[in-house]
Short mmCIF file of C-alpha atoms in Angstrom, two decimals:
data_model
loop_
_atom_site.label_atom_id
_atom_site.label_comp_id
_atom_site.label_asym_id
_atom_site.label_seq_id
_atom_site.Cartn_x
_atom_site.Cartn_y
_atom_site.Cartn_z
CA MET M 991 57.85 -14.96 13.78
CA GLY M 992 54.67 -12.61 12.93
CA ARG M 993 51.55 -12.64 15.14
CA MET M 994 48.91 -14.70 14.06
CA THR M 995 45.96 -12.89 13.00
CA ALA M 996 42.52 -14.52 14.26
CA THR M 997 39.78 -15.24 11.36
CA PRO M 998 36.90 -13.18 11.65
CA PRO M 999 33.90 -15.47 11.86
CA ALA M 1000 31.80 -15.67 8.85
CA ARG M 1001 29.28 -13.90 8.22
CA ARG M 1002 25.50 -15.68 7.70
CA VAL M 1003 21.97 -15.57 7.38
CA LEU M 1004 19.47 -17.72 8.88
CA LEU M 1005 16.09 -17.12 6.87
CA ALA M 1006 13.10 -17.51 7.90
CA ALA M 1007 10.31 -20.03 6.30
CA PRO M 1008 8.37 -19.55 6.29
CA ARG M 1009 7.49 -15.84 6.57
CA GLY M 1010 5.62 -13.36 4.85
CA TYR M 1011 1.68 -13.78 3.54
CA CYS M 1012 -0.24 -15.77 5.25
CA ALA M 1013 -3.78 -16.75 3.14
CA GLY M 1014 -5.68 -14.49 5.26
CA VAL M 1015 -3.71 -11.70 3.56
CA ASP M 1016 -2.33 -12.90 0.26
CA ARG M 1017 -6.17 -12.75 -0.28
CA ALA M 1018 -7.46 -9.37 0.64
CA VAL M 1019 -4.47 -7.72 -1.27
CA ILE M 1020 -5.89 -9.73 -4.60
CA ALA M 1021 -9.37 -9.10 -4.00
CA VAL M 1022 -8.24 -5.24 -4.01
CA GLU M 1023 -6.08 -5.94 -6.98
CA LYS M 1024 -8.64 -7.36 -8.67
CA ALA M 1025 -11.91 -5.35 -7.59
CA LEU M 1026 -9.64 -2.31 -9.62
CA GLU M 1027 -9.13 -4.85 -12.63
CA GLN M 1028 -13.42 -5.66 -12.34
CA TYR M 1029 -15.05 -2.86 -11.28
CA GLY M 1030 -12.70 -0.17 -12.17
CA ALA M 1031 -11.05 2.52 -9.59
CA PRO M 1032 -11.51 3.95 -7.40
CA ILE M 1033 -12.38 1.19 -4.66
CA TYR M 1034 -12.85 2.34 -1.49
CA VAL M 1035 -11.10 0.69 1.35
CA ARG M 1036 -11.46 1.14 5.19
CA HIS M 1037 -9.14 0.93 7.01
CA GLU M 1038 -5.67 -0.43 5.57
CA ILE M 1039 -6.53 -3.99 4.29
CA VAL M 1040 -3.80 -5.14 5.51
CA HIS M 1041 -1.36 -3.56 8.63
CA ASN M 1042 2.31 -2.51 5.85
CA LYS M 1043 2.84 0.43 4.17
CA TYR M 1044 4.26 -0.69 0.72
CA VAL M 1045 1.65 -2.82 0.43
CA VAL M 1046 -1.14 0.03 1.55
CA GLN M 1047 1.21 2.38 -1.56
CA THR M 1048 1.23 0.40 -4.04
CA LEU M 1049 -2.26 0.02 -4.04
CA GLU M 1050 -3.28 3.08 -3.70
CA LYS M 1051 -0.94 4.03 -7.04
CA LYS M 1052 -3.73 1.69 -8.65
CA GLY M 1053 -6.65 3.75 -7.68
CA ALA M 1054 -7.43 1.88 -3.58
CA ILE M 1055 -9.03 4.99 -1.54
CA PHE M 1056 -8.36 4.02 2.17
CA VAL M 1057 -10.74 5.21 4.68
CA ASP M 1058 -11.08 5.08 8.44
CA GLU M 1059 -14.77 5.53 8.88
CA THR M 1060 -17.75 4.58 6.32
CA ALA M 1061 -19.21 7.99 6.21
CA GLU M 1062 -16.04 8.55 3.55
CA VAL M 1063 -17.96 6.87 1.44
CA PRO M 1064 -19.60 9.08 -1.77
CA GLU M 1065 -22.94 6.99 -1.92
CA GLY M 1066 -23.06 4.96 -4.45
CA SER M 1067 -19.80 3.41 -3.95
CA ILE M 1068 -17.46 0.26 -3.82
CA VAL M 1069 -16.13 -0.33 -0.37
CA MET M 1070 -14.10 -3.37 1.09
CA PHE M 1071 -13.73 -4.50 4.70
CA SER M 1072 -10.23 -4.92 5.88
CA ALA M 1073 -8.70 -8.97 6.41
CA HIS M 1074 -8.85 -7.58 10.41
CA GLY M 1075 -12.84 -7.53 9.87
CA VAL M 1076 -15.48 -4.54 10.78
CA ALA M 1077 -18.52 -4.80 13.78
CA PRO M 1078 -22.13 -5.57 12.43
CA ILE M 1079 -22.74 -2.03 12.79
CA VAL M 1080 -19.93 -0.89 10.48
CA HIS M 1081 -22.03 -3.17 7.95
CA GLU M 1082 -25.30 -1.33 8.82
CA GLU M 1083 -23.37 2.20 7.88
CA ALA M 1084 -22.59 0.53 4.95
CA ALA M 1085 -26.43 0.11 4.47
CA GLU M 1086 -27.56 3.38 5.11
CA ARG M 1087 -25.23 4.76 2.82
CA LYS M 1088 -26.39 2.46 -0.34
CA LEU M 1089 -22.99 1.19 -0.36
CA ALA M 1090 -21.98 -2.07 -2.66
CA THR M 1091 -19.55 -3.94 -0.36
CA ILE M 1092 -17.12 -6.72 -0.33
CA ASP M 1093 -16.03 -8.42 2.95
CA ALA M 1094 -12.29 -9.30 2.97
CA THR M 1095 -12.49 -10.53 6.39
CA CYS M 1096 -9.64 -13.20 6.50
CA PRO M 1097 -11.50 -16.31 6.85
CA LEU M 1098 -9.64 -17.32 11.03
CA VAL M 1099 -11.03 -13.75 12.24
CA THR M 1100 -14.49 -14.77 11.05
CA LYS M 1101 -14.48 -17.70 12.79
CA VAL M 1102 -13.11 -15.76 16.06
CA HIS M 1103 -16.49 -13.60 15.15
CA LYS M 1104 -18.73 -16.68 14.64
CA GLU M 1105 -17.12 -18.12 17.89
CA ALA M 1106 -18.77 -14.95 20.30
CA VAL M 1107 -21.71 -14.75 18.41
CA ARG M 1108 -22.48 -18.31 19.80
CA PHE M 1109 -21.33 -18.14 22.99
CA ALA M 1110 -23.22 -14.87 23.60
CA LYS M 1111 -26.48 -16.45 22.24
CA GLU M 1112 -26.11 -19.20 25.19
CA ASP M 1113 -25.45 -16.32 27.41
CA TYR M 1114 -21.72 -16.49 28.56
CA ASP M 1115 -19.43 -14.36 29.69
CA ILE M 1116 -16.67 -13.71 27.16
CA LEU M 1117 -12.78 -13.09 27.81
CA LEU M 1118 -11.42 -11.44 24.29
CA ILE M 1119 -7.04 -11.24 24.52
CA GLY M 1120 -5.64 -8.62 22.00
CA HIS M 1121 -5.10 -5.21 22.28
CA GLU M 1122 -6.82 -2.94 22.27
CA GLY M 1123 -7.57 -0.22 20.08
CA HIS M 1124 -6.36 -3.03 17.47
CA GLU M 1125 -8.97 -3.42 14.32
CA GLU M 1126 -9.66 -7.32 14.85
CA VAL M 1127 -10.10 -6.46 18.43
CA ILE M 1128 -12.83 -3.77 17.72
CA GLY M 1129 -14.16 -6.01 15.06
CA THR M 1130 -14.82 -9.06 17.76
CA SER M 1131 -15.83 -6.66 20.75
CA GLY M 1132 -18.69 -5.40 18.27
CA GLU M 1133 -19.93 -8.79 17.43
CA ALA M 1134 -21.02 -9.39 21.09
CA PRO M 1135 -20.45 -6.33 22.97
CA ASP M 1136 -22.54 -7.23 26.60
CA HIS M 1137 -20.65 -10.42 26.51
CA ILE M 1138 -16.58 -9.43 25.98
CA THR M 1139 -14.51 -8.12 28.03
CA LEU M 1140 -11.36 -7.66 27.12
CA VAL M 1141 -8.03 -8.80 28.59
CA ASP M 1142 -4.94 -6.84 27.74
CA GLY M 1143 -2.25 -8.95 28.94
CA PRO M 1144 -1.50 -11.05 31.58
CA GLY M 1145 -1.17 -7.64 33.91
CA ASP M 1146 -4.90 -7.23 32.79
CA VAL M 1147 -6.53 -10.25 34.71
CA ALA M 1148 -6.76 -9.12 38.18
CA ASN M 1149 -8.80 -6.63 36.89
CA VAL M 1150 -11.31 -9.09 35.47
CA GLU M 1151 -14.54 -9.73 36.32
CA VAL M 1152 -17.34 -12.20 35.14
CA ARG M 1153 -21.35 -12.30 36.25
CA ASN M 1154 -20.37 -16.39 36.22
CA PRO M 1155 -17.29 -17.93 36.56
CA ASP M 1156 -18.74 -21.27 35.97
CA LYS M 1157 -20.41 -20.21 32.34
CA VAL M 1158 -16.88 -17.69 30.70
CA VAL M 1159 -14.65 -18.13 27.74
CA TRP M 1160 -11.55 -16.69 26.47
CA LEU M 1161 -11.41 -15.83 22.77
CA SER M 1162 -7.89 -14.15 21.54
CA GLN M 1163 -6.86 -11.84 18.32
CA THR M 1164 -5.64 -14.28 16.18
CA THR M 1165 -2.31 -12.39 15.60
CA LEU M 1166 -0.58 -12.31 18.94
CA SER M 1167 1.98 -14.56 21.09
CA VAL M 1168 1.08 -17.80 21.08
CA ASP M 1169 3.25 -17.82 24.59
CA GLU M 1170 2.15 -14.06 26.08
CA THR M 1171 -1.52 -15.85 24.95
CA MET M 1172 -1.40 -19.04 27.08
CA GLU M 1173 0.39 -17.55 29.90
CA THR M 1174 -2.67 -14.90 30.29
CA VAL M 1175 -5.28 -18.14 29.69
CA ASP M 1176 -3.45 -19.48 32.20
CA ALA M 1177 -3.62 -16.22 34.53
CA LEU M 1178 -7.20 -16.27 33.86
CA LYS M 1179 -7.12 -20.24 34.69
CA THR M 1180 -6.38 -19.58 37.76
CA LYS M 1181 -9.09 -16.87 38.65
CA PHE M 1182 -11.73 -18.93 37.21
CA PRO M 1183 -11.28 -22.39 36.93
CA GLY M 1184 -14.69 -23.15 34.82
CA LEU M 1185 -12.70 -21.61 32.64
CA ILE M 1186 -13.27 -22.82 28.95
CA SER M 1187 -11.96 -22.74 25.53
CA PRO M 1188 -13.02 -22.32 22.18
CA PRO M 1189 -13.27 -25.74 20.15
CA SER M 1190 -10.33 -24.39 17.71
CA ASP M 1191 -6.99 -22.28 18.64
CA ASP M 1192 -7.90 -19.14 17.71
CA ILE M 1193 -4.31 -18.34 17.09
CA CYS M 1194 -3.52 -18.41 12.97
CA TYR M 1195 -1.50 -20.93 11.99
CA ALA M 1196 0.52 -18.92 10.02
CA THR M 1197 0.95 -16.27 13.46
CA GLN M 1198 2.22 -19.84 14.91
CA ASN M 1199 4.58 -20.81 12.45
CA ARG M 1200 6.37 -17.03 11.54
CA GLN M 1201 6.98 -17.03 15.87
CA THR M 1202 7.87 -21.03 15.78
CA ALA M 1203 10.68 -20.56 12.61
CA VAL M 1204 11.88 -17.66 15.03
CA LYS M 1205 12.33 -19.42 17.74
CA GLN M 1206 14.00 -21.63 15.98
CA MET M 1207 16.54 -19.37 14.87
CA GLY M 1208 16.99 -17.05 17.72
CA ALA M 1209 19.07 -18.09 19.72
CA GLU M 1210 21.51 -18.49 17.01
CA ALA M 1211 21.16 -14.94 15.75
CA ASP M 1212 23.55 -12.31 16.93
CA LEU M 1213 21.03 -9.81 14.91
CA VAL M 1214 17.24 -10.72 13.71
CA ILE M 1215 15.36 -8.53 11.60
CA VAL M 1216 11.70 -9.11 11.36
CA VAL M 1217 10.22 -6.75 7.68
CA GLY M 1218 7.16 -5.11 8.66
CA SER M 1219 5.44 -2.28 9.46
CA LYS M 1220 4.36 -0.65 13.32
CA ASN M 1221 1.17 -1.71 13.26
CA SER M 1222 0.83 -4.68 12.12
CA SER M 1223 0.72 -6.90 15.54
CA ASN M 1224 2.54 -10.02 14.34
CA SER M 1225 5.00 -8.50 13.23
CA VAL M 1226 6.03 -6.42 16.68
CA ARG M 1227 5.01 -9.93 18.71
CA LEU M 1228 8.15 -11.90 16.52
CA VAL M 1229 10.46 -9.02 17.45
CA GLU M 1230 9.42 -10.25 20.75
CA VAL M 1231 9.69 -13.28 20.04
CA ALA M 1232 13.27 -12.67 19.18
CA LEU M 1233 14.78 -11.55 21.91
CA GLY M 1234 12.81 -14.26 23.59
CA ALA M 1235 14.14 -16.79 22.23
CA GLY M 1236 18.16 -15.86 23.16
CA ALA M 1237 18.61 -12.81 19.51
CA GLY M 1238 21.14 -10.85 20.23
CA ASP M 1239 19.49 -7.86 19.42
CA ALA M 1240 16.06 -7.75 17.10
CA HIS M 1241 14.79 -4.55 15.23
CA LEU M 1242 11.08 -3.84 12.65
CA VAL M 1243 12.06 -2.08 9.97
CA ASP M 1244 9.91 -1.30 6.42
CA PHE M 1245 12.25 -1.26 4.25
CA ALA M 1246 16.03 -2.15 4.01
CA GLU M 1247 17.01 1.62 3.64
CA GLU M 1248 15.70 1.25 7.41
CA ILE M 1249 18.67 -0.80 8.64
CA ASP M 1250 20.96 0.86 10.76
CA GLU M 1251 24.78 -0.62 9.77
CA ALA M 1252 25.32 -0.26 13.60
CA TRP M 1253 23.36 -2.75 14.25
CA LEU M 1254 25.65 -4.94 12.55
CA GLU M 1255 28.81 -4.28 14.50
CA GLY M 1256 30.32 -7.42 16.02
CA VAL M 1257 26.87 -9.33 14.51
CA SER M 1258 28.24 -12.52 12.44
CA THR M 1259 24.65 -14.39 12.01
CA VAL M 1260 21.34 -12.39 11.13
CA GLY M 1261 18.29 -13.75 11.82
CA VAL M 1262 16.04 -12.28 8.78
CA THR M 1263 11.91 -12.94 9.11
CA SER M 1264 8.80 -10.92 7.91
CA GLY M 1265 5.71 -10.24 9.12
CA ALA M 1266 2.15 -12.50 7.77
CA SER M 1267 1.26 -8.58 6.10
CA VAL M 1268 4.86 -8.37 3.92
CA PRO M 1269 5.41 -9.16 0.08
CA GLU M 1270 8.19 -10.79 -0.19
CA VAL M 1271 10.35 -8.50 -2.15
CA LEU M 1272 10.50 -5.94 0.87
CA VAL M 1273 12.79 -9.15 2.46
CA GLU M 1274 14.67 -9.64 -0.91
CA GLY M 1275 15.41 -6.04 -0.29
CA VAL M 1276 16.62 -6.38 2.62
CA LEU M 1277 18.92 -10.50 1.78
CA GLU M 1278 19.89 -8.04 -1.07
CA TRP M 1279 21.25 -5.13 1.52
CA LEU M 1280 23.12 -7.84 3.89
CA SER M 1281 24.88 -9.29 0.55
CA GLN M 1282 26.53 -6.25 0.25
CA ARG M 1283 28.36 -6.05 3.67
CA GLY M 1284 29.17 -9.38 3.59
CA PHE M 1285 26.41 -11.79 4.59
CA GLU M 1286 25.79 -13.93 1.18
CA ASP M 1287 25.66 -16.97 2.94
CA VAL M 1288 22.43 -17.58 3.59
CA GLU M 1289 20.79 -20.85 5.62
CA ILE M 1290 17.13 -21.59 5.29
CA VAL M 1291 15.43 -22.46 9.48
CA LYS M 1292 12.14 -24.11 8.18
CA ALA M 1293 9.56 -24.27 10.57
CA ALA M 1294 6.52 -25.87 9.05
CA GLU M 1295 4.55 -26.20 5.14
CA GLU M 1296 1.95 -23.49 4.16
CA SER M 1297 -0.24 -24.95 2.02
CA ILE M 1298 -3.67 -23.29 3.14
CA THR M 1299 -5.20 -21.41 0.73
CA PHE M 1300 -8.62 -19.10 1.09
CA SER M 1301 -11.49 -18.42 -1.87
CA LEU M 1302 -11.92 -14.76 -2.67
CA PRO M 1303 -14.61 -12.89 -1.95
CA LYS M 1304 -17.35 -14.20 -3.27
CA GLU M 1305 -18.65 -10.24 -3.95
CA LEU M 1306 -15.93 -10.40 -6.50
CA ARG M 1307 -18.45 -12.71 -8.80
CA ARG M 1308 -21.32 -9.75 -8.75
CA ASP M 1309 -21.37 -7.25 -10.57
CA LEU M 1310 -21.30 -4.52 -8.07
CA ARG M 1311 -21.46 -1.46 -9.69
CA ALA M 1312 -24.64 -2.20 -11.08
CA GLU M 1313 -25.54 -2.92 -7.59
CA ALA M 1314 -24.19 0.04 -6.54
CA ALA M 1315 -26.16 2.15 -9.06
CA GLU M 1316 -29.18 0.67 -8.15
CA LEU M 1317 -29.10 0.81 -4.34
CA SER M 1318 -28.32 5.57 -4.89
CA GLY M 1319 -31.10 5.53 -7.26
CA THR M 1320 -28.75 6.81 -9.95
#
């Protein structure tokens, strides 16, 4: 009798839904494209419009110029503020430089800004859960710098001090891990039993939906590939959520060619998802790469339906070139 050979396990891909662009990112990217179309190049953008290498490079080719600070924008130009939001001082700097501005801040980030302003007016101590140095955190903190204390995860709670434990509220960065945020909130509530929560959840619906889909696929996946850039907070969180959900391994890549074939060793099920600032073309590239290596069977893992859209910034309905010229006196 000949020896029986084991049948290799079927190779399959679990594809998360929803994934990729959220409504705020879609709005911001279209806003840059519309501004270039309407006013012509260059359009200056303060910081990356969204945290994705491919998107930024694509918009640069069309005539967008990304700068770190408002001071780098020539007087009399048009500047757009990124989806992550900016502090009031940035608006003041733009006015001083006689710049016409387009505010592409995600409406969900704007909601957190308004909450910060309202609670500061009511003299609350505001505990902002988020990552130090992230643009969104800098923008929100700038709305009420004398009232906001940053709490960077559960390990930071022991260091938090407030003026009045009975008048304290928590807010959060919109792109965090839901589970870690609630762990931080629980630790804060143990320390400050009078802590109140924001009127509605600050973590973006799209961030939550993408994490839920990854949790559903994580336990079945030997490997999860998250398409996204390293400076994208929500993309980095997806890797952490995948591992926490039981995935054998998880990696973040910008492009398919960054995948290491060694990751596929002994792997029969690959989970694929993408961060909220990632265009679908990059996911298609990963699926094609996997297909060429035998992973042709694709199953959708659906966590939610998304139908939210946001209208474009109101400034795109004005003649900003004329406005910029008038401001600069040219």
